[in-house]
Coordinates of C-alpha atoms in Angstrom, one line a residue:
Chain A
M1 CA -5.3 -1.0 26.4
E2 CA -4.3 -4.9 26.3
I3 CA -7.1 -7.4 27.5
G4 CA -5.8 -10.9 28.5
I5 CA -8.4 -13.6 28.4
I6 CA -8.7 -16.9 30.6
A7 CA -11.6 -18.9 29.3
E8 CA -12.8 -22.3 29.7
G9 CA -12.3 -22.8 25.5
K10 CA -10.7 -21.6 22.4
G11 CA -14.5 -20.8 21.5
D12 CA -15.5 -18.7 24.2
C13 CA -11.8 -16.6 23.5
A14 CA -13.3 -16.1 20.0
V15 CA -16.8 -14.7 21.3
L16 CA -15.0 -12.7 24.2
K17 CA -12.9 -11.0 21.7
N18 CA -15.8 -10.0 19.0
I19 CA -17.6 -8.6 21.8
L20 CA -14.5 -6.6 23.0
M21 CA -13.9 -5.5 19.4
G22 CA -17.4 -4.1 19.0
L23 CA -17.4 -2.4 22.8
L24 CA -14.2 -1.1 23.0
D25 CA -13.1 -0.7 19.5
L26 CA -10.2 -3.0 20.1
D27 CA -7.9 -4.6 17.7
E28 CA -7.1 -8.3 17.8
E29 CA -4.1 -7.8 18.7
D30 CA -4.8 -5.9 21.8
I31 CA -6.5 -9.1 22.9
R32 CA -4.1 -12.0 24.5
F33 CA -5.5 -15.5 24.7
L34 CA -3.8 -16.6 28.3
R35 CA -6.3 -19.6 28.6
P36 CA -6.6 -21.9 26.8
D37 CA -3.0 -22.4 25.5
F38 CA -3.1 -21.5 22.0
N39 CA 0.8 -22.2 21.5
M40 CA 1.0 -25.2 23.4
D41 CA 3.8 -27.5 22.0
N42 CA 2.8 -31.1 20.9
T43 CA 4.4 -32.8 23.6
D44 CA 2.2 -30.8 26.3
K45 CA -0.7 -30.9 24.2
A46 CA -0.5 -34.9 23.9
A47 CA -0.1 -35.0 27.8
Y48 CA -3.2 -32.9 28.2
E49 CA -5.1 -34.6 25.7
S50 CA -4.6 -38.1 27.6
M51 CA -5.7 -36.4 30.7
P52 CA -8.7 -38.1 32.2
L53 CA -12.0 -36.5 31.8
S54 CA -12.5 -35.9 35.7
E55 CA -9.1 -33.7 35.7
F56 CA -9.8 -32.1 32.3
S57 CA -12.8 -30.7 32.7
T58 CA -12.4 -26.9 31.5
W59 CA -13.5 -25.0 34.4
T60 CA -10.9 -26.9 36.3
L61 CA -8.1 -25.2 34.5
V62 CA -9.6 -21.9 35.0
K63 CA -10.1 -22.6 38.4
K64 CA -6.0 -23.7 38.5
D65 CA -5.1 -20.5 36.7
C66 CA -6.9 -18.5 39.3
E67 CA -5.2 -20.1 42.1
E68 CA -2.0 -20.6 40.8
H69 CA -1.6 -16.6 40.0
N70 CA 1.2 -17.5 37.4
K71 CA -0.9 -16.2 34.3
F72 CA -2.0 -12.9 36.5
R73 CA 1.2 -12.1 37.9
S74 CA 3.0 -12.6 34.3
F75 CA 0.6 -10.7 32.4
L76 CA -0.6 -7.9 35.0
D77 CA 3.0 -7.4 36.8
N78 CA 5.2 -8.1 34.3
P79 CA 7.5 -4.9 33.6
I80 CA 6.0 -3.6 30.6
A81 CA 4.1 -0.4 30.4
G82 CA 0.2 -0.1 29.5
E83 CA -3.2 -0.3 31.1
R84 CA -3.9 -4.2 30.9
Y85 CA -6.9 -6.2 32.2
I86 CA -8.4 -10.0 32.8
I87 CA -11.3 -11.4 31.8
I88 CA -12.2 -14.8 33.6
Q89 CA -14.6 -16.6 31.8
I90 CA -16.6 -19.4 33.2
D91 CA -19.8 -21.0 32.5
T92 CA -22.5 -22.0 35.3
A93 CA -23.5 -25.2 33.7
E94 CA -21.0 -27.3 35.6
C95 CA -21.5 -25.0 39.1
E96 CA -22.8 -27.7 41.2
E97 CA -19.6 -29.8 40.5
K98 CA -17.4 -30.7 43.6
G99 CA -14.7 -28.0 43.7
Y100 CA -17.1 -25.1 41.8
D101 CA -19.5 -25.4 44.9
I102 CA -21.9 -23.3 44.2
Q103 CA -25.4 -24.0 45.1
R104 CA -28.0 -22.6 42.7
A105 CA -31.0 -21.0 43.5
D106 CA -34.6 -21.5 42.3
K107 CA -35.0 -20.5 39.0
K108 CA -38.1 -19.0 39.5
N109 CA -36.7 -16.1 41.5
P110 CA -36.4 -13.1 39.7
D111 CA -33.1 -12.4 40.6
Y112 CA -31.5 -15.9 39.8
C113 CA -29.2 -14.6 37.2
E114 CA -27.7 -11.8 39.2
Q115 CA -27.6 -14.0 42.3
L116 CA -26.0 -17.0 40.4
R117 CA -23.5 -14.5 39.1
Q118 CA -22.6 -12.9 42.2
A119 CA -22.2 -16.6 43.5
V120 CA -19.5 -17.4 41.1
K121 CA -17.9 -14.1 41.1
G122 CA -17.5 -14.7 45.2
K123 CA -15.8 -17.9 44.3
I124 CA -13.3 -16.6 41.6
D125 CA -12.3 -13.7 44.2
E126 CA -11.6 -16.8 47.0
W127 CA -9.7 -18.4 44.1
L128 CA -7.8 -15.2 43.5
Q129 CA -7.6 -14.4 47.4
N130 CA -8.9 -11.3 46.2
K131 CA -5.9 -10.1 44.4
W132 CA -5.8 -8.0 41.2
A133 CA -9.4 -7.0 41.8
D134 CA -9.3 -3.3 39.9
Q135 CA -7.9 -5.4 36.6
I136 CA -10.2 -8.4 36.8
H137 CA -13.6 -8.6 34.7
Y138 CA -16.2 -11.3 35.2
A139 CA -17.6 -12.9 32.1
I140 CA -19.6 -15.1 33.9
C141 CA -22.2 -17.3 31.1
I142 CA -25.5 -18.3 32.7
E143 CA -25.4 -21.4 31.8
E144 CA -22.9 -21.3 28.6
M145 CA -21.7 -19.1 26.2
E146 CA -24.0 -20.2 23.5
A147 CA -26.9 -18.5 25.5
W148 CA -24.7 -15.1 24.4
I149 CA -24.1 -16.0 20.7
H150 CA -27.9 -17.2 20.5
T151 CA -29.0 -13.5 21.2
L152 CA -27.5 -12.7 17.8
Y153 CA -30.0 -15.4 15.8
E154 CA -33.4 -15.1 17.7
K155 CA -34.9 -12.2 19.1
R156 CA -35.5 -14.3 22.1
N157 CA -34.5 -14.0 26.0
T158 CA -31.9 -16.5 26.8
S159 CA -30.9 -15.3 30.1
I160 CA -31.9 -18.5 31.9
P161 CA -31.6 -20.9 29.2
V162 CA -32.6 -24.6 29.4
K163 CA -29.8 -26.8 27.5
A164 CA -28.2 -23.4 25.9
K165 CA -26.1 -25.7 23.3
E166 CA -29.1 -27.5 22.1
A167 CA -31.1 -24.3 22.1
F168 CA -28.7 -22.7 20.0
Q169 CA -27.9 -25.6 17.5
K170 CA -31.3 -26.0 16.7
C171 CA -31.9 -22.3 16.1
L172 CA -28.6 -22.4 13.9
A173 CA -29.9 -25.0 12.1
K174 CA -33.0 -23.6 11.2
H175 CA -31.0 -20.4 9.8
L176 CA -28.6 -22.8 7.9
K177 CA -31.6 -24.1 6.2
T178 CA -33.4 -21.3 4.9
N179 CA -29.8 -19.1 4.6
K180 CA -27.6 -20.3 1.5
K181 CA -24.8 -17.8 1.8
L182 CA -25.0 -18.3 5.4
A183 CA -24.5 -22.0 5.1
R184 CA -21.9 -21.7 2.8
Q185 CA -19.8 -19.3 4.8
F186 CA -20.6 -21.7 7.9
Q187 CA -18.9 -24.6 5.8
K188 CA -15.9 -22.4 5.2
N189 CA -15.6 -21.9 9.1
Q190 CA -15.4 -25.1 10.4
R191 CA -11.5 -25.9 10.9
T192 CA -10.8 -24.9 14.3
E193 CA -13.2 -24.4 17.7
F194 CA -12.0 -20.8 17.7
I195 CA -12.8 -20.1 13.7
K196 CA -16.3 -21.8 14.5
A197 CA -17.0 -19.5 17.4
D198 CA -15.7 -16.7 15.6
F199 CA -17.8 -16.6 12.7
L200 CA -20.8 -17.3 14.3
S201 CA -20.4 -14.6 16.8
K202 CA -18.9 -11.9 14.4
K203 CA -21.6 -9.5 14.6
F204 CA -20.8 -8.9 18.0
R205 CA -17.7 -6.5 16.3
K206 CA -20.6 -4.0 15.4
K207 CA -21.2 -2.1 18.4
K208 CA -25.3 -1.8 17.5
E209 CA -25.5 -5.4 17.3
L210 CA -23.7 -6.0 20.6
M211 CA -26.1 -3.3 22.3
K212 CA -29.2 -4.9 20.7
A213 CA -28.0 -8.4 22.0
L214 CA -27.7 -7.2 25.4
E215 CA -31.4 -6.8 26.1
Q216 CA -31.7 -10.4 25.5
N217 CA -29.3 -11.6 28.0
Q218 CA -28.7 -10.7 31.6
S219 CA -25.2 -12.0 32.3
L220 CA -23.6 -10.9 28.8
K221 CA -25.3 -7.3 29.5
T222 CA -23.5 -7.5 33.2
F223 CA -20.5 -8.3 31.7
V224 CA -20.7 -5.6 29.1
L225 CA -21.6 -3.0 31.6
S226 CA -19.0 -3.8 33.5
F227 CA -16.6 -1.9 31.4
Chain B
M1 CA 20.2 10.4 14.4
L2 CA 16.9 10.2 12.7
Q3 CA 14.4 10.8 15.4
R4 CA 10.8 10.4 14.1
L5 CA 9.7 8.6 10.8
R6 CA 6.2 9.0 9.9
I7 CA 5.0 7.1 6.7
R8 CA 1.8 7.7 4.7
N9 CA 0.6 5.2 1.7
F10 CA 3.5 3.3 1.7
K11 CA 2.2 -0.5 0.9
S12 CA 0.4 -2.0 4.4
I13 CA 1.4 1.6 6.4
Y14 CA -1.7 3.7 6.2
D15 CA -0.4 6.3 8.1
E16 CA 2.2 5.7 11.0
T17 CA 4.8 7.4 13.3
I18 CA 7.3 5.6 14.7
E19 CA 10.0 7.6 17.4
L20 CA 13.2 6.2 16.9
G21 CA 16.2 5.0 19.2
R22 CA 19.5 4.4 17.9
F23 CA 19.2 0.4 18.1
N24 CA 15.5 -0.4 16.7
V25 CA 14.2 -3.8 17.1
F26 CA 10.9 -4.9 15.1
I27 CA 8.9 -7.8 15.8
G28 CA 5.7 -8.9 15.0
E29 CA 3.8 -11.8 13.1
N30 CA 4.6 -12.7 9.4
G31 CA 3.2 -10.2 6.8
S32 CA 2.6 -7.5 9.9
G33 CA 4.7 -4.8 7.7
K34 CA 7.9 -5.3 9.6
T35 CA 9.8 -5.0 6.2
N36 CA 7.5 -2.2 4.7
V37 CA 9.0 0.0 7.6
L38 CA 12.3 -0.8 6.4
E39 CA 11.8 -0.3 3.1
A40 CA 10.2 3.3 3.5
L41 CA 12.8 4.3 4.7
G42 CA 15.0 2.9 1.6
M43 CA 12.4 4.9 -0.6
A44 CA 13.5 8.1 1.4
S45 CA 17.0 7.3 1.0
A46 CA 16.9 6.4 -2.4
A47 CA 14.7 9.4 -3.3
S48 CA 17.4 11.8 -1.9
E49 CA 20.0 10.7 -4.1
N50 CA 17.3 10.8 -7.1
K51 CA 18.5 7.1 -7.4
L52 CA 15.0 5.5 -8.1
S53 CA 15.5 3.2 -10.9
N54 CA 14.2 -0.1 -10.1
D55 CA 17.5 -1.7 -10.0
E56 CA 18.7 1.1 -7.5
L57 CA 15.9 0.6 -5.5
A58 CA 16.4 -3.1 -5.0
L59 CA 20.5 -3.0 -4.4
R60 CA 18.7 -1.0 -1.5
G61 CA 17.1 -4.2 -0.2
I62 CA 13.7 -2.7 -1.5
R63 CA 11.2 -5.4 -3.1
V64 CA 9.9 -3.5 -6.3
A65 CA 6.7 -3.4 -7.1
K66 CA 4.3 -1.7 -9.7
P67 CA 3.2 1.7 -8.1
T68 CA -1.0 0.5 -7.9
I69 CA 0.5 -1.9 -4.9
T70 CA 3.1 0.4 -3.6
F71 CA 0.9 2.7 -2.4
S72 CA -1.6 1.5 0.0
S73 CA -4.5 -0.1 -1.2
F74 CA -7.2 -0.8 1.4
L75 CA -10.7 -2.2 1.0
K76 CA -13.0 0.6 1.5
E77 CA -10.6 3.2 1.0
K78 CA -9.8 5.8 -1.9
Q79 CA -6.3 4.9 -3.4
V80 CA -4.0 7.9 -2.9
K81 CA -1.3 8.2 -5.5
A82 CA 1.4 9.5 -3.5
I83 CA 3.7 8.2 -0.9
D84 CA 4.5 10.7 2.1
L85 CA 7.7 10.2 4.3
E86 CA 8.3 12.7 7.0
L87 CA 11.7 12.7 8.8
L88 CA 12.8 14.3 12.1
I89 CA 16.3 14.5 12.1
K90 CA 18.3 15.6 15.4
T91 CA 21.5 16.9 14.1
E92 CA 24.7 17.2 16.1
D93 CA 24.5 20.6 17.0
N94 CA 21.0 19.2 18.4
L95 CA 18.8 20.7 15.7
N96 CA 15.8 19.3 14.9
V97 CA 15.0 19.4 11.2
N98 CA 12.0 18.4 9.7
I99 CA 11.8 16.9 6.1
S100 CA 9.1 16.0 4.0
N101 CA 9.5 13.8 1.0
Q102 CA 6.3 13.1 -1.2
L103 CA 7.2 10.2 -4.3
T104 CA 4.5 10.0 -7.1
T105 CA 4.9 8.6 -10.4
E106 CA 3.7 9.2 -14.1
N107 CA 2.0 5.8 -14.7
I108 CA 0.6 4.2 -11.7
N109 CA 0.0 0.9 -13.8
D110 CA 3.5 0.4 -14.8
I111 CA 6.3 -1.2 -12.8
F112 CA 9.0 0.7 -14.7
S113 CA 7.5 4.4 -14.8
K114 CA 9.6 6.9 -13.0
W115 CA 9.1 8.1 -9.6
T116 CA 9.5 11.6 -9.0
L117 CA 10.5 13.4 -5.9
K118 CA 9.1 16.6 -4.3
D119 CA 10.9 17.6 -0.8
G120 CA 11.5 20.4 1.4
I121 CA 12.1 21.4 4.7
L122 CA 9.1 21.9 6.8
S123 CA 11.0 23.5 9.9
I124 CA 14.2 23.7 11.8
E125 CA 13.7 24.3 15.6
D126 CA 16.5 24.8 18.0
E127 CA 15.2 23.5 21.3
G128 CA 11.4 24.1 20.2
K129 CA 11.9 27.5 18.4
P130 CA 11.8 27.7 14.9
I131 CA 15.0 29.3 13.3
S132 CA 16.3 31.1 10.3
L133 CA 17.5 28.9 7.2
V134 CA 20.0 31.6 6.5
P135 CA 23.0 30.2 7.8
Y136 CA 22.4 27.1 6.5
Y137 CA 22.2 28.4 3.0
E138 CA 25.3 29.7 3.6
S139 CA 27.0 26.8 4.4
I140 CA 25.7 25.1 1.8
L141 CA 27.5 27.6 -0.4
Q142 CA 30.5 26.7 1.0
T143 CA 30.6 23.5 1.0
N144 CA 29.0 23.1 -2.7
T145 CA 30.6 25.9 -4.1
F146 CA 31.8 24.3 -7.1
D147 CA 28.2 22.2 -8.0
F148 CA 26.7 25.6 -7.2
L149 CA 28.5 27.7 -9.6
T150 CA 28.1 25.6 -12.1
R151 CA 24.6 24.9 -11.7
A152 CA 24.0 28.4 -10.3
F153 CA 25.9 31.0 -12.0
L154 CA 26.2 30.0 -15.8
P155 CA 22.5 30.0 -16.7
L156 CA 21.8 33.5 -14.1
M157 CA 24.3 35.3 -16.6
R158 CA 21.8 35.1 -19.1
N159 CA 18.7 34.8 -17.6
Y160 CA 18.6 36.9 -14.5
S161 CA 18.4 40.5 -14.9
T162 CA 17.8 41.9 -11.5
P163 CA 19.2 41.1 -8.0
E164 CA 15.5 39.9 -7.1
K165 CA 15.2 37.3 -9.5
L166 CA 19.0 36.1 -9.0
Q167 CA 18.0 36.0 -5.1
R168 CA 14.8 34.0 -5.9
F169 CA 16.8 31.4 -8.3
L170 CA 20.0 31.2 -5.5
I171 CA 17.3 30.1 -2.7
E172 CA 15.6 27.6 -4.9
Q173 CA 18.7 26.0 -5.8
V174 CA 19.7 25.8 -2.0
N175 CA 16.3 24.7 -1.2
T176 CA 17.2 21.7 -3.3
L177 CA 20.2 20.9 -1.5
L178 CA 19.4 21.6 1.7
P179 CA 17.1 18.3 2.6
K180 CA 19.8 16.5 1.0
T181 CA 22.8 17.8 3.1
F182 CA 20.7 16.9 6.3
I183 CA 19.8 13.5 5.1
R184 CA 23.5 13.1 4.3
S185 CA 24.6 14.1 7.7
I186 CA 23.0 10.9 9.2
Q187 CA 24.4 9.0 6.2
L188 CA 20.7 8.2 5.8
D189 CA 21.7 8.4 1.6
L190 CA 23.6 5.7 2.0
Y191 CA 21.0 3.4 3.6
K192 CA 20.6 -0.1 2.9
I193 CA 18.8 -3.5 4.0
Y194 CA 20.6 -6.3 4.4
N195 CA 18.8 -9.4 4.5
L196 CA 21.8 -12.4 4.3
S197 CA 21.9 -15.4 2.4
T198 CA 24.8 -18.0 3.3
Q199 CA 25.2 -19.0 -0.5
T200 CA 26.4 -15.2 -1.1
L201 CA 28.2 -15.0 2.3
R202 CA 30.6 -18.0 1.1
G203 CA 31.2 -16.4 -2.1
I204 CA 28.3 -17.9 -4.7
D205 CA 25.4 -16.6 -6.5
G206 CA 26.5 -12.9 -5.4
K207 CA 24.7 -10.7 -7.3
S208 CA 26.1 -7.0 -6.1
R209 CA 29.6 -5.3 -6.6
A210 CA 29.1 -3.4 -3.4
I211 CA 31.3 -3.7 -0.7
P212 CA 29.2 -5.6 1.3
G213 CA 26.2 -5.8 -1.0
I214 CA 22.9 -6.7 1.0
Q215 CA 22.6 -10.5 0.5
G216 CA 26.4 -10.4 1.9
E217 CA 28.3 -10.1 -1.1
N218 CA 32.2 -9.4 -0.4
L219 CA 32.4 -10.1 3.2
D220 CA 35.9 -10.8 2.1
R221 CA 36.6 -7.8 0.6
L222 CA 35.2 -5.8 3.6
I223 CA 37.7 -7.4 6.0
E224 CA 40.6 -6.8 3.5
S225 CA 39.8 -3.4 4.0
F226 CA 40.1 -3.4 7.6
D227 CA 42.9 -1.3 9.3
K228 CA 44.6 -2.5 12.2
K229 CA 42.2 -1.4 14.8
E230 CA 39.2 -2.2 13.1
R231 CA 41.1 -5.7 12.6
E232 CA 42.1 -6.0 16.1
L233 CA 38.4 -4.7 17.4
L234 CA 36.8 -7.7 15.1
E235 CA 39.5 -10.0 16.9
E236 CA 38.0 -9.1 20.2
Y237 CA 35.0 -11.1 19.2
A238 CA 36.2 -14.1 18.0
Y239 CA 35.1 -16.0 21.4
F240 CA 31.7 -15.7 19.8
I241 CA 32.7 -18.6 17.4
D242 CA 34.7 -21.8 19.9
W243 CA 36.6 -23.0 17.4
L244 CA 37.8 -20.0 15.8
E245 CA 41.8 -19.7 15.7
K246 CA 42.4 -17.2 12.8
I247 CA 40.7 -15.5 10.4
E248 CA 42.7 -15.1 7.0
I249 CA 42.5 -12.9 3.7
D250 CA 43.9 -15.1 0.6
K251 CA 44.8 -11.7 -1.2
E252 CA 46.3 -13.8 -4.3
D253 CA 43.8 -16.3 -4.2
R254 CA 46.7 -19.0 -3.5
H255 CA 44.5 -21.5 -1.5
K256 CA 42.3 -22.2 -4.3
S257 CA 44.7 -24.3 -6.4
D258 CA 45.5 -26.0 -3.1
G259 CA 42.1 -27.7 -3.1
H260 CA 40.6 -25.5 -0.2
K261 CA 37.5 -25.3 -2.4
L262 CA 35.9 -25.6 -5.9
D263 CA 35.5 -23.3 -8.3
M264 CA 32.2 -22.0 -7.4
S265 CA 33.2 -19.3 -4.7
T266 CA 34.7 -16.3 -5.3
S267 CA 35.5 -15.5 -1.7
I268 CA 39.1 -15.1 -0.7
L269 CA 38.1 -15.5 3.0
Y270 CA 39.5 -18.4 4.9
F271 CA 38.9 -19.8 8.7
R272 CA 41.4 -21.8 11.2
D273 CA 40.0 -24.3 13.4
K274 CA 42.2 -24.7 16.8
Y275 CA 40.9 -28.2 17.5
M276 CA 42.5 -29.3 14.0
Q277 CA 46.1 -30.0 13.3
R278 CA 47.6 -27.3 12.0
K279 CA 48.6 -28.7 8.6
N280 CA 44.8 -29.5 7.9
N281 CA 42.8 -26.5 9.7
R282 CA 42.2 -24.1 7.4
F283 CA 38.7 -23.7 5.8
S284 CA 37.5 -21.5 2.9
A285 CA 34.4 -19.4 3.3
E286 CA 32.5 -22.1 1.1
N287 CA 33.4 -24.9 3.5
A288 CA 33.2 -23.1 6.9
N289 CA 29.9 -23.3 8.7
E290 CA 26.9 -20.8 8.4
G291 CA 26.8 -19.1 11.9
V292 CA 30.4 -17.7 11.6
L293 CA 29.8 -16.3 8.1
H294 CA 26.8 -14.5 9.7
I295 CA 28.6 -13.2 12.8
L296 CA 31.7 -12.4 11.1
F297 CA 29.3 -10.2 8.5
Y298 CA 27.3 -8.6 11.2
L299 CA 30.7 -7.6 13.4
A300 CA 32.4 -6.1 10.2
L301 CA 29.1 -4.2 9.5
F302 CA 29.3 -2.3 12.6
I303 CA 33.1 -2.3 12.8
S304 CA 34.4 -0.8 9.3
R305 CA 34.4 3.1 8.7
H306 CA 33.5 2.3 5.1
T307 CA 30.2 1.1 5.5
S308 CA 27.0 3.5 6.1
K309 CA 26.1 5.0 9.9
F310 CA 22.8 4.1 9.1
F311 CA 21.4 0.6 7.8
A312 CA 18.7 -2.3 8.4
I313 CA 19.0 -6.1 9.0
D314 CA 16.1 -8.0 8.1
N315 CA 15.8 -11.3 10.3
I316 CA 19.2 -10.7 12.0
E317 CA 18.6 -14.5 13.5
T318 CA 18.9 -16.1 10.1
A319 CA 21.3 -19.3 11.3
L320 CA 22.0 -18.5 14.5
N321 CA 21.9 -20.1 17.9
P322 CA 19.6 -18.8 20.1
E323 CA 22.0 -18.0 22.7
L324 CA 24.5 -16.9 20.4
C325 CA 21.8 -14.5 19.0
K326 CA 21.3 -13.0 22.5
K327 CA 25.2 -12.2 23.1
L328 CA 25.8 -10.9 19.2
V329 CA 22.8 -8.2 19.6
E330 CA 24.4 -7.2 23.3
Q331 CA 27.8 -6.5 21.3
L332 CA 26.2 -5.0 18.4
V333 CA 24.1 -2.5 20.9
K334 CA 27.4 -1.6 22.3
L335 CA 29.2 -1.7 18.8
S336 CA 26.3 1.1 17.5
T337 CA 27.4 3.5 20.3
K338 CA 31.1 2.8 19.7
T339 CA 31.0 3.4 16.1
N340 CA 28.3 5.5 16.0
R341 CA 25.5 3.7 14.2
Q342 CA 21.7 3.8 13.9
V343 CA 20.4 0.6 13.1
L344 CA 16.7 -0.9 12.4
I345 CA 16.2 -5.1 12.7
T346 CA 13.4 -7.0 12.2
T347 CA 13.4 -10.5 14.1
H348 CA 11.2 -13.3 14.4
S349 CA 13.6 -14.7 17.2
P350 CA 13.0 -14.4 21.2
S351 CA 16.3 -14.7 22.0
V352 CA 17.1 -11.3 20.2
L353 CA 15.2 -9.9 22.4
D354 CA 17.4 -10.6 25.8
G355 CA 20.2 -8.7 24.1
L356 CA 18.2 -5.8 24.7
N357 CA 18.2 -3.4 27.7
L358 CA 15.2 -1.6 27.3
Y359 CA 16.0 0.5 30.4
D360 CA 18.0 2.4 28.1
D361 CA 16.4 4.6 25.8
E362 CA 18.6 4.4 23.0
Q363 CA 17.4 0.8 22.5
R364 CA 14.1 0.2 21.5
L365 CA 11.6 -2.7 20.8
F366 CA 8.6 -1.9 18.4
K367 CA 5.8 -4.5 17.8
V368 CA 4.4 -4.8 14.3
Y369 CA 0.8 -5.7 13.8
R370 CA -2.3 -5.3 11.3
N371 CA -4.9 -3.4 12.9
K372 CA -8.7 -4.3 12.2
K373 CA -8.8 -2.5 8.7
G374 CA -5.6 -4.0 7.9
H375 CA -3.0 -1.1 8.2
T376 CA 0.3 -1.6 9.7
K377 CA 0.9 -0.4 13.4
V378 CA 4.3 -0.2 15.1
K379 CA 4.2 -0.1 19.0
R380 CA 7.1 0.8 21.4
I381 CA 7.4 -1.6 23.8
Q382 CA 8.2 0.2 26.8
L383 CA 8.9 -0.7 30.6
K384 CA 6.5 0.7 33.2
P385 CA 7.9 4.3 34.6
N386 CA 10.2 3.5 37.7
Q387 CA 9.9 -0.1 37.7
E388 CA 11.5 -1.4 40.6
F389 CA 13.4 -4.7 40.4
N390 CA 11.3 -6.7 43.1
G391 CA 13.5 -9.9 42.5
Q392 CA 11.1 -11.4 39.9
Q393 CA 12.5 -12.3 36.7
F394 CA 10.7 -11.7 33.4
K395 CA 12.8 -12.4 30.4
L396 CA 11.3 -10.6 27.4
S397 CA 11.8 -13.7 25.3
E398 CA 9.4 -15.4 27.7
L399 CA 6.9 -12.8 27.8
W400 CA 6.8 -12.7 24.3
M401 CA 6.6 -16.3 23.6
R402 CA 4.1 -16.7 26.4
N403 CA 2.0 -14.1 24.5
Y404 CA 2.3 -11.3 27.0
I405 CA 3.6 -9.0 24.5
G406 CA 1.9 -10.2 21.4
G407 CA 3.1 -9.6 18.2
I408 CA 2.5 -13.7 17.5
P409 CA -0.5 -15.5 15.6
Q410 CA -2.8 -16.4 18.3
N411 CA -5.2 -19.0 16.3
L412 CA -3.3 -20.8 13.8

């Protein structure tokens, strides 16, 4: 089995990779990062980095890939034999922006997570024009991927996070202060966004840790159970 | 043909089985273990001829290391002190012969320690049915009569008093010869890993007297040995080099004194450039561009009746333009059928892939990678069954570069 990942960021790719390795016992070689483009040449990279922030918001690039179909066609429909799937990862943090167009329900609603997830899934299907339905998995993070990683560092339900990034950074800072070994290793794993997230989420590679984490985050659980 | 190779406990290869075709291309990241696959076969080849000294291994293109690191040595695994290689050979009369080779050594910490081979035939099958070895014993007795008589009958006069003892002795002797006979039948005993050096192709810094050597030594002598038919076949491919008018061998090395080269090169190979004035259009190998030397070497290797039917090429793309690489591979595939070769090739060049036709089962592409334990894994890249051409073009090179095949580093 080979799985392609279309995600908002390289860090998101690293987290999903670790989850897949823990869940499906895959090797890194079975996992392909299709978005962001890790192999972008320097000319394209310069153009990409000079894009105005409005065009450059990472969910817009996920949307663009879904609408254009090129990556899906090349990965899923190419002539090479094998069972293949694509995971589409997207955060809901910016879901009310123009073009994403999702209205949040009341956070007090007990079905908030599932409703929001379903709405985003519907939106992705719309972008994809319902193609490749049997080969797509949806990694919809409510609100950000940090809420999933957070489950590895604190026994706390992170399903409906408020400021997920900040909450996780605060929790991590506490760990780094008290755990010298972790702090040392963390320092060594700062070179890229991918390496950093890979280090922070590597416990997902162990199925037992992953299964424990599921109970603390609804959207993570829904994603994992989709396999 | 060697149909299947199982490698256990050799360098980064823990336990891997590879189903080979005639023309086999291996891709993968640096350090994934591609060359280890080629070397494992080199060990089997050297072992079959009992040429297991460091010098002899190096001459086949094997990177020699002390046994402790030649045996796999993975974290959390107990080190096994033997290399196991299993070869499934399909003979010309369609028998499947399964041969086992086990290599051990006395002192695993000593790079000079002598390797010892224990080999044997595991099975011989005809269309899936096991068959008796007797006819093979007989054929060996006939073909190796002299060797056999000296080795068998002299001692038996003194030591083998009963027919049973004599029979046992004869069978032991034949069992020793049998695996070698099958290995020789596909010329695996002559197997080498070629990894060319431009300087060596120019006739400078050659280390081997073999024709040809693994780094491209003695290309001139190889071409010199061509008969008319081989020479004509080689000249058919002159179109690969736009400027090439003629290839010349200066048997008496006369051009050297005409100032065509310094005294650095021993090569007597010359080229004529069709765009230059005739009086000034001769170039020595020492002065020729590297592309022509690499191309010429590969063509000569596939054409010559003196080279082995079974060999490997490490990094075939060195010094070659991408489009040239593709066309060269396309032609080498054809030559491999025409001159009956079986080859293993490694590459980092996507364009090599475009020279392959994966609809042809004899042409195989393998991706080599390390799994999460660090073990080298080899996966054949195959096409979907009954793939219909639907007008969409998927070039293998592009699929590889766009990361749809794998075998490239993803997070540098």
